[in-house]
Short mmCIF file of C-alpha atoms in Angstrom, two decimals:
data_model
loop_
_atom_site.label_atom_id
_atom_site.label_comp_id
_atom_site.label_asym_id
_atom_site.label_seq_id
_atom_site.Cartn_x
_atom_site.Cartn_y
_atom_site.Cartn_z
CA UNK A 1027 -0.89 -5.83 -36.93
CA UNK A 1028 -1.66 -8.43 -34.14
CA UNK A 1029 -0.38 -7.57 -30.74
CA UNK A 1030 2.85 -9.22 -29.36
CA UNK A 1031 1.65 -12.25 -27.33
CA UNK A 1032 4.86 -12.00 -25.28
CA UNK A 1033 2.90 -9.28 -23.30
CA UNK A 1034 0.67 -11.72 -21.86
CA UNK A 1035 1.41 -11.92 -18.25
CA UNK A 1036 3.06 -8.67 -17.95
CA UNK A 1037 2.20 -6.84 -14.68
CA UNK A 1038 2.07 -3.30 -14.31
CA UNK A 1039 3.07 -1.35 -10.94
CA UNK A 1040 0.22 -0.53 -8.74
CA UNK A 1041 -1.56 2.73 -9.20
CA UNK A 1042 -1.44 5.33 -6.27
CA UNK A 1043 -3.97 4.73 -3.54
CA UNK A 1044 -7.75 5.88 -4.41
CA UNK A 1045 -9.53 6.90 -1.15
CA UNK A 1046 -13.09 5.95 -1.44
CA UNK A 1047 -15.60 8.40 0.06
CA UNK A 1048 -19.26 8.23 0.95
CA UNK A 1049 -20.06 11.20 -1.43
CA UNK A 1050 -18.48 9.42 -4.54
CA UNK A 1051 -20.55 6.20 -3.51
CA UNK A 1052 -23.96 8.21 -3.17
CA UNK A 1053 -23.29 9.95 -6.56
CA UNK A 1054 -22.35 6.72 -8.15
CA UNK A 1055 -25.55 4.97 -6.70
CA UNK A 1056 -27.44 7.89 -8.05
CA UNK A 1057 -26.22 7.84 -11.20
CA UNK A 1058 -26.67 4.30 -11.79
CA UNK A 1059 -30.31 4.43 -10.22
CA UNK A 1060 -29.66 2.03 -7.45
CA UNK A 1061 -31.62 2.88 -4.45
CA UNK A 1062 -29.95 0.39 -2.06
CA UNK A 1063 -29.95 2.26 1.24
CA UNK A 1064 -26.58 0.39 2.50
CA UNK A 1065 -24.83 2.69 -0.46
CA UNK A 1066 -26.20 6.00 1.10
CA UNK A 1067 -27.07 5.35 4.79
CA UNK A 1068 -24.47 4.38 7.38
CA UNK A 1069 -27.10 3.15 9.69
CA UNK A 1070 -28.51 1.01 6.96
CA UNK A 1071 -25.34 -0.62 5.94
CA UNK A 1072 -24.39 -1.14 9.86
CA UNK A 1073 -27.45 -3.11 10.00
CA UNK A 1074 -26.41 -5.25 7.36
CA UNK A 1075 -22.97 -5.79 9.28
CA UNK A 1076 -20.83 -3.32 7.38
CA UNK A 1077 -18.92 -0.93 9.37
CA UNK A 1078 -19.64 2.26 6.80
CA UNK A 1079 -21.49 2.62 3.77
CA UNK A 1080 -20.49 0.10 0.81
CA UNK A 1081 -20.43 0.68 -2.90
CA UNK A 1082 -22.50 -0.68 -5.71
CA UNK A 1083 -20.65 -3.72 -7.29
CA UNK A 1084 -19.60 -1.71 -10.42
CA UNK A 1085 -18.19 1.23 -8.53
CA UNK A 1086 -14.47 -0.17 -8.95
CA UNK A 1087 -15.05 0.17 -12.72
CA UNK A 1088 -13.73 3.73 -12.88
CA UNK A 1089 -10.45 2.84 -10.95
CA UNK A 1090 -9.72 -0.29 -12.68
CA UNK A 1091 -10.20 0.98 -16.14
CA UNK A 1092 -8.05 4.03 -15.44
CA UNK A 1093 -5.54 1.58 -14.23
CA UNK A 1094 -5.93 -0.57 -17.25
CA UNK A 1095 -4.62 2.70 -18.91
CA UNK A 1096 -1.07 1.59 -18.22
CA UNK A 1097 -1.48 -1.20 -20.51
CA UNK A 1098 -3.30 0.71 -23.33
CA UNK A 1099 -0.88 3.61 -23.06
CA UNK A 1100 2.34 1.14 -22.97
CA UNK A 1101 3.99 2.18 -26.30
CA UNK A 1102 5.78 -1.26 -26.65
CA UNK A 1103 2.62 -2.97 -26.74
CA UNK A 1104 1.59 -0.73 -29.41
CA UNK A 1105 -2.17 -0.76 -29.14
CA UNK A 1106 -4.14 1.80 -31.51
CA UNK A 1107 -6.72 3.21 -28.61
CA UNK A 1108 -8.70 5.00 -31.46
CA UNK A 1109 -9.85 1.59 -32.50
CA UNK A 1110 -10.51 0.14 -29.04
CA UNK A 1111 -14.09 -0.59 -27.86
CA UNK A 1112 -15.06 -2.09 -24.47
CA UNK A 1113 -15.81 -5.53 -24.95
CA UNK A 1114 -16.85 -7.07 -21.36
CA UNK A 1115 -16.32 -6.51 -17.65
CA UNK A 1116 -16.62 -9.02 -14.83
CA UNK A 1117 -15.92 -8.45 -11.05
CA UNK A 1118 -15.02 -11.13 -8.48
CA UNK A 1119 -15.46 -9.69 -5.11
CA UNK A 1120 -13.75 -10.94 -1.86
CA UNK A 1121 -15.88 -8.22 0.12
CA UNK A 1122 -17.54 -4.76 -0.45
CA UNK A 1123 -15.69 -1.77 -1.27
CA UNK A 1124 -16.18 0.52 1.82
CA UNK A 1125 -16.21 4.21 2.39
CA UNK A 1126 -12.65 5.01 3.75
CA UNK A 1127 -10.98 2.20 1.67
CA UNK A 1128 -7.69 3.34 0.10
CA UNK A 1129 -7.45 0.80 -2.92
CA UNK A 1130 -4.63 0.27 -5.33
CA UNK A 1131 -5.03 -1.59 -8.51
CA UNK A 1132 -2.28 -3.71 -10.05
CA UNK A 1133 -3.26 -4.51 -13.77
CA UNK A 1134 -1.95 -7.63 -15.73
CA UNK A 1135 -2.48 -8.48 -19.46
CA UNK A 1136 -4.06 -11.99 -18.90
CA UNK A 1137 -4.76 -12.78 -22.87
CA UNK A 1138 -4.22 -11.37 -26.18
CA UNK A 1139 -6.08 -13.02 -29.03
CA UNK A 1140 -6.64 -12.27 -32.66
CA UNK A 1141 -9.92 -12.93 -34.30
CA UNK A 1142 -10.96 -11.82 -37.81
CA UNK A 1143 -8.24 -9.18 -37.62
CA UNK A 1144 -9.32 -7.55 -34.47
CA UNK A 1145 -7.12 -7.97 -31.49
CA UNK A 1146 -8.90 -9.10 -28.24
CA UNK A 1147 -7.01 -7.88 -24.99
CA UNK A 1148 -7.92 -9.39 -21.47
CA UNK A 1149 -6.80 -7.19 -18.47
CA UNK A 1150 -7.07 -8.24 -14.90
CA UNK A 1151 -7.22 -5.72 -12.35
CA UNK A 1152 -6.48 -6.78 -8.84
CA UNK A 1153 -7.82 -4.20 -6.61
CA UNK A 1154 -5.90 -4.25 -2.86
CA UNK A 1155 -6.80 -2.37 0.29
CA UNK A 1156 -4.05 -0.48 2.40
CA UNK A 1157 -3.36 -3.57 4.29
CA UNK A 1158 -2.53 -5.20 1.16
CA UNK A 1159 -5.76 -7.52 1.05
CA UNK A 1160 -7.33 -8.40 -2.17
CA UNK A 1161 -10.91 -6.63 -2.14
CA UNK A 1162 -11.99 -7.45 -5.89
CA UNK A 1163 -10.71 -8.72 -9.30
CA UNK A 1164 -11.84 -6.98 -11.98
CA UNK A 1165 -11.68 -8.54 -15.83
CA UNK A 1166 -11.87 -5.87 -18.51
CA UNK A 1167 -12.03 -7.23 -22.40
CA UNK A 1168 -10.86 -4.58 -24.92
CA UNK A 1169 -11.47 -5.14 -28.58
CA UNK A 1170 -9.21 -3.45 -31.01
CA UNK A 1171 -11.21 -3.47 -34.41
CA UNK A 1172 -8.94 -4.14 -37.35
CA UNK A 1173 -8.09 -1.28 -39.50
CA UNK A 1174 -10.40 -0.54 -42.32
CA UNK A 1175 -8.78 -1.47 -45.87
CA UNK A 1176 -8.08 1.56 -48.17
#
């Protein structure tokens, strides 16, 4: 069954603040194999004009995807998560994420499309710092595969 188009534009409450730690940044950079010294060395980051270490661009995926869970788990939307695959991810940065940032995410359903029986859901996650300034916008595409016929 196709998802309800009336959900397009629905915005969910901001998440609790997530404090970005130096160690989390280092662990993430190591996990993705990115040896950029600005991710692990405060002096290297300062030499590039940053106050502290910065996070790799895809670091925010973990908090924006978790925030998108509000959409996915909305019982009124009726999305069958057991049929969902991650279709695409894009980030648009205003500034890098830095150690010490306290970030919240507000998720909005950007679009819902049905194609070949599949539902395609685009979720925008606006990431703000403690001052309320936009840091990055993440666009997540989820595809709910059509149910198999009996």
